[in-house]
């Protein structure tokens, strides 16, 4: 099952470790983005949402906002991207459109 049309999901911890060690860090007010060259020729996206971000309802809301933002954005080709929320993103006032705008701004 595909996570997003044309994009794959990062699943293995070895991939997350490689991106953390080799990738660039982009900092925004809502999120941190780690981006590294892809190994498989496709764009893969993953997210890391820890328990510091709240209970399971808040964490799943953050993941849904990340997925919606990744679908709406023009992602660069053949790269691996890890999205990490900042504490401000867990607030109820954060809208998915704000997350999509910041993702597009950071990746531009």
PDB file of N, CA, C and O in Angstrom, residues 3-40:
ATOM      1  N   UNK A   3       1.822   5.135   0.610  1.00  0.00           N
ATOM      2  CA  UNK A   3       1.492   6.169   1.582  1.00  0.00           C
ATOM      3  C   UNK A   3       0.966   7.398   0.871  1.00  0.00           C
ATOM      4  O   UNK A   3      -0.052   7.939   1.219  1.00  0.00           O
ATOM      5  N   UNK A   4       1.649   7.814  -0.178  1.00  0.00           N
ATOM      6  CA  UNK A   4       1.233   8.939  -0.994  1.00  0.00           C
ATOM      7  C   UNK A   4       1.497   8.562  -2.436  1.00  0.00           C
ATOM      8  O   UNK A   4       2.411   7.812  -2.724  1.00  0.00           O
ATOM      9  N   UNK A   5       0.728   9.094  -3.321  1.00  0.00           N
ATOM     10  CA  UNK A   5       0.896   8.774  -4.724  1.00  0.00           C
ATOM     11  C   UNK A   5       2.262   9.246  -5.209  1.00  0.00           C
ATOM     12  O   UNK A   5       2.584  10.424  -5.143  1.00  0.00           O
ATOM     13  N   UNK A   6       3.095   8.319  -5.645  1.00  0.00           N
ATOM     14  CA  UNK A   6       4.406   8.654  -6.168  1.00  0.00           C
ATOM     15  C   UNK A   6       5.493   8.783  -5.112  1.00  0.00           C
ATOM     16  O   UNK A   6       6.648   8.999  -5.446  1.00  0.00           O
ATOM     17  N   UNK A   7       5.141   8.639  -3.855  1.00  0.00           N
ATOM     18  CA  UNK A   7       6.132   8.772  -2.789  1.00  0.00           C
ATOM     19  C   UNK A   7       6.064   7.534  -1.901  1.00  0.00           C
ATOM     20  O   UNK A   7       5.027   6.932  -1.730  1.00  0.00           O
ATOM     21  N   UNK A   8       7.166   7.207  -1.352  1.00  0.00           N
ATOM     22  CA  UNK A   8       7.232   6.083  -0.435  1.00  0.00           C
ATOM     23  C   UNK A   8       7.448   6.606   0.977  1.00  0.00           C
ATOM     24  O   UNK A   8       7.880   7.727   1.178  1.00  0.00           O
ATOM     25  N   UNK A   9       7.174   5.765   1.920  1.00  0.00           N
ATOM     26  CA  UNK A   9       7.328   6.113   3.315  1.00  0.00           C
ATOM     27  C   UNK A   9       8.644   5.542   3.829  1.00  0.00           C
ATOM     28  O   UNK A   9       9.008   4.410   3.484  1.00  0.00           O
ATOM     29  N   UNK A  10       9.347   6.294   4.645  1.00  0.00           N
ATOM     30  CA  UNK A  10      10.537   5.780   5.307  1.00  0.00           C
ATOM     31  C   UNK A  10      10.084   4.882   6.447  1.00  0.00           C
ATOM     32  O   UNK A  10       9.236   5.272   7.244  1.00  0.00           O
ATOM     33  N   UNK A  11      10.659   3.690   6.531  1.00  0.00           N
ATOM     34  CA  UNK A  11      10.220   2.744   7.551  1.00  0.00           C
ATOM     35  C   UNK A  11      11.355   2.238   8.430  1.00  0.00           C
ATOM     36  O   UNK A  11      11.166   2.035   9.617  1.00  0.00           O
ATOM     37  N   UNK A  12      12.516   1.987   7.843  1.00  0.00           N
ATOM     38  CA  UNK A  12      13.597   1.321   8.574  1.00  0.00           C
ATOM     39  C   UNK A  12      14.384   2.308   9.419  1.00  0.00           C
ATOM     40  O   UNK A  12      14.674   3.423   8.988  1.00  0.00           O
ATOM     41  N   UNK A  13      14.753   1.893  10.607  1.00  0.00           N
ATOM     42  CA  UNK A  13      15.530   2.766  11.487  1.00  0.00           C
ATOM     43  C   UNK A  13      16.904   3.054  10.897  1.00  0.00           C
ATOM     44  O   UNK A  13      17.476   4.114  11.153  1.00  0.00           O
ATOM     45  N   UNK A  14      17.432   2.159  10.076  1.00  0.00           N
ATOM     46  CA  UNK A  14      18.721   2.405   9.429  1.00  0.00           C
ATOM     47  C   UNK A  14      18.627   3.605   8.485  1.00  0.00           C
ATOM     48  O   UNK A  14      19.577   4.395   8.370  1.00  0.00           O
ATOM     49  N   UNK A  15      17.480   3.760   7.805  1.00  0.00           N
ATOM     50  CA  UNK A  15      17.282   4.918   6.930  1.00  0.00           C
ATOM     51  C   UNK A  15      17.221   6.208   7.744  1.00  0.00           C
ATOM     52  O   UNK A  15      17.802   7.217   7.367  1.00  0.00           O
ATOM     53  N   UNK A  16      16.505   6.179   8.867  1.00  0.00           N
ATOM     54  CA  UNK A  16      16.415   7.360   9.715  1.00  0.00           C
ATOM     55  C   UNK A  16      17.795   7.734  10.267  1.00  0.00           C
ATOM     56  O   UNK A  16      18.156   8.908  10.322  1.00  0.00           O
ATOM     57  N   UNK A  17      18.587   6.714  10.654  1.00  0.00           N
ATOM     58  CA  UNK A  17      19.950   6.968  11.154  1.00  0.00           C
ATOM     59  C   UNK A  17      20.828   7.569  10.063  1.00  0.00           C
ATOM     60  O   UNK A  17      21.592   8.506  10.310  1.00  0.00           O
ATOM     61  N   UNK A  18      20.732   7.047   8.834  1.00  0.00           N
ATOM     62  CA  UNK A  18      21.533   7.576   7.731  1.00  0.00           C
ATOM     63  C   UNK A  18      21.176   9.031   7.448  1.00  0.00           C
ATOM     64  O   UNK A  18      22.060   9.873   7.267  1.00  0.00           O
ATOM     65  N   UNK A  19      19.905   9.342   7.459  1.00  0.00           N
ATOM     66  CA  UNK A  19      19.487  10.720   7.190  1.00  0.00           C
ATOM     67  C   UNK A  19      19.953  11.646   8.307  1.00  0.00           C
ATOM     68  O   UNK A  19      20.378  12.770   8.063  1.00  0.00           O
ATOM     69  N   UNK A  20      19.893  11.170   9.554  1.00  0.00           N
ATOM     70  CA  UNK A  20      20.363  11.992  10.671  1.00  0.00           C
ATOM     71  C   UNK A  20      21.865  12.266  10.562  1.00  0.00           C
ATOM     72  O   UNK A  20      22.328  13.373  10.822  1.00  0.00           O
ATOM     73  N   UNK A  21      22.631  11.277  10.116  1.00  0.00           N
ATOM     74  CA  UNK A  21      24.081  11.438  10.043  1.00  0.00           C
ATOM     75  C   UNK A  21      24.549  12.176   8.790  1.00  0.00           C
ATOM     76  O   UNK A  21      25.499  12.944   8.847  1.00  0.00           O
ATOM     77  N   UNK A  22      23.889  11.941   7.652  1.00  0.00           N
ATOM     78  CA  UNK A  22      24.354  12.493   6.380  1.00  0.00           C
ATOM     79  C   UNK A  22      23.579  13.713   5.914  1.00  0.00           C
ATOM     80  O   UNK A  22      24.057  14.467   5.084  1.00  0.00           O
ATOM     81  N   UNK A  23      22.373  13.898   6.425  1.00  0.00           N
ATOM     82  CA  UNK A  23      21.480  14.910   5.878  1.00  0.00           C
ATOM     83  C   UNK A  23      21.715  16.307   6.408  1.00  0.00           C
ATOM     84  O   UNK A  23      22.400  16.516   7.404  1.00  0.00           O
ATOM     85  N   UNK A  24      21.092  17.266   5.710  1.00  0.00           N
ATOM     86  CA  UNK A  24      21.110  18.660   6.147  1.00  0.00           C
ATOM     87  C   UNK A  24      19.927  18.892   7.073  1.00  0.00           C
ATOM     88  O   UNK A  24      18.880  18.270   6.933  1.00  0.00           O
ATOM     89  N   UNK A  25      20.088  19.843   7.991  1.00  0.00           N
ATOM     90  CA  UNK A  25      19.013  20.191   8.914  1.00  0.00           C
ATOM     91  C   UNK A  25      18.460  21.551   8.528  1.00  0.00           C
ATOM     92  O   UNK A  25      19.199  22.526   8.404  1.00  0.00           O
ATOM     93  N   UNK A  26      17.153  21.619   8.321  1.00  0.00           N
ATOM     94  CA  UNK A  26      16.460  22.868   8.031  1.00  0.00           C
ATOM     95  C   UNK A  26      15.549  23.168   9.213  1.00  0.00           C
ATOM     96  O   UNK A  26      14.769  22.304   9.624  1.00  0.00           O
ATOM     97  N   UNK A  27      15.642  24.392   9.757  1.00  0.00           N
ATOM     98  CA  UNK A  27      14.888  24.738  10.957  1.00  0.00           C
ATOM     99  C   UNK A  27      13.797  25.740  10.630  1.00  0.00           C
ATOM    100  O   UNK A  27      14.041  26.742   9.979  1.00  0.00           O
ATOM    101  N   UNK A  28      12.602  25.451  11.100  1.00  0.00           N
ATOM    102  CA  UNK A  28      11.470  26.352  10.971  1.00  0.00           C
ATOM    103  C   UNK A  28      10.839  26.572  12.335  1.00  0.00           C
ATOM    104  O   UNK A  28      11.273  26.000  13.333  1.00  0.00           O
ATOM    105  N   UNK A  29       9.813  27.383  12.378  1.00  0.00           N
ATOM    106  CA  UNK A  29       9.164  27.651  13.652  1.00  0.00           C
ATOM    107  C   UNK A  29       8.261  26.495  14.091  1.00  0.00           C
ATOM    108  O   UNK A  29       8.036  26.298  15.278  1.00  0.00           O
ATOM    109  N   UNK A  30       7.734  25.724  13.136  1.00  0.00           N
ATOM    110  CA  UNK A  30       6.851  24.606  13.464  1.00  0.00           C
ATOM    111  C   UNK A  30       7.531  23.248  13.397  1.00  0.00           C
ATOM    112  O   UNK A  30       7.083  22.302  14.040  1.00  0.00           O
ATOM    113  N   UNK A  31       8.594  23.139  12.598  1.00  0.00           N
ATOM    114  CA  UNK A  31       9.191  21.827  12.378  1.00  0.00           C
ATOM    115  C   UNK A  31      10.673  21.921  12.060  1.00  0.00           C
ATOM    116  O   UNK A  31      11.178  22.979  11.699  1.00  0.00           O
ATOM    117  N   UNK A  32      11.325  20.790  12.217  1.00  0.00           N
ATOM    118  CA  UNK A  32      12.689  20.588  11.751  1.00  0.00           C
ATOM    119  C   UNK A  32      12.602  19.604  10.595  1.00  0.00           C
ATOM    120  O   UNK A  32      11.804  18.666  10.631  1.00  0.00           O
ATOM    121  N   UNK A  33      13.426  19.823   9.588  1.00  0.00           N
ATOM    122  CA  UNK A  33      13.443  18.920   8.441  1.00  0.00           C
ATOM    123  C   UNK A  33      14.870  18.430   8.250  1.00  0.00           C
ATOM    124  O   UNK A  33      15.800  19.223   8.177  1.00  0.00           O
ATOM    125  N   UNK A  34      15.012  17.118   8.180  1.00  0.00           N
ATOM    126  CA  UNK A  34      16.298  16.522   7.797  1.00  0.00           C
ATOM    127  C   UNK A  34      16.119  15.999   6.387  1.00  0.00           C
ATOM    128  O   UNK A  34      15.175  15.260   6.101  1.00  0.00           O
ATOM    129  N   UNK A  35      17.018  16.387   5.501  1.00  0.00           N
ATOM    130  CA  UNK A  35      16.900  15.986   4.105  1.00  0.00           C
ATOM    131  C   UNK A  35      18.252  15.451   3.635  1.00  0.00           C
ATOM    132  O   UNK A  35      19.295  16.044   3.922  1.00  0.00           O
ATOM    133  N   UNK A  36      18.220  14.311   2.962  1.00  0.00           N
ATOM    134  CA  UNK A  36      19.438  13.670   2.468  1.00  0.00           C
ATOM    135  C   UNK A  36      19.161  13.138   1.066  1.00  0.00           C
ATOM    136  O   UNK A  36      18.011  12.885   0.710  1.00  0.00           O
ATOM    137  N   UNK A  37      20.208  12.962   0.264  1.00  0.00           N
ATOM    138  CA  UNK A  37      20.014  12.378  -1.070  1.00  0.00           C
ATOM    139  C   UNK A  37      19.419  10.978  -0.959  1.00  0.00           C
ATOM    140  O   UNK A  37      19.785  10.205  -0.076  1.00  0.00           O
ATOM    141  N   UNK A  38      18.505  10.682  -1.847  1.00  0.00           N
ATOM    142  CA  UNK A  38      17.850   9.372  -1.827  1.00  0.00           C
ATOM    143  C   UNK A  38      18.718   8.302  -2.448  1.00  0.00           C
ATOM    144  O   UNK A  38      19.521   8.557  -3.340  1.00  0.00           O
ATOM    145  N   UNK A  39      18.540   7.085  -1.990  1.00  0.00           N
ATOM    146  CA  UNK A  39      19.315   5.963  -2.509  1.00  0.00           C
ATOM    147  C   UNK A  39      18.538   5.169  -3.549  1.00  0.00           C
ATOM    148  O   UNK A  39      19.117   4.432  -4.326  1.00  0.00           O
ATOM    149  N   UNK A  40      17.222   5.308  -3.569  1.00  0.00           N
ATOM    150  CA  UNK A  40      16.409   4.468  -4.442  1.00  0.00           C
ATOM    151  C   UNK A  40      15.849   5.213  -5.643  1.00  0.00           C
ATOM    152  O   UNK A  40      15.056   4.663  -6.390  1.00  0.00           O
TER     153      UNK A  40
END
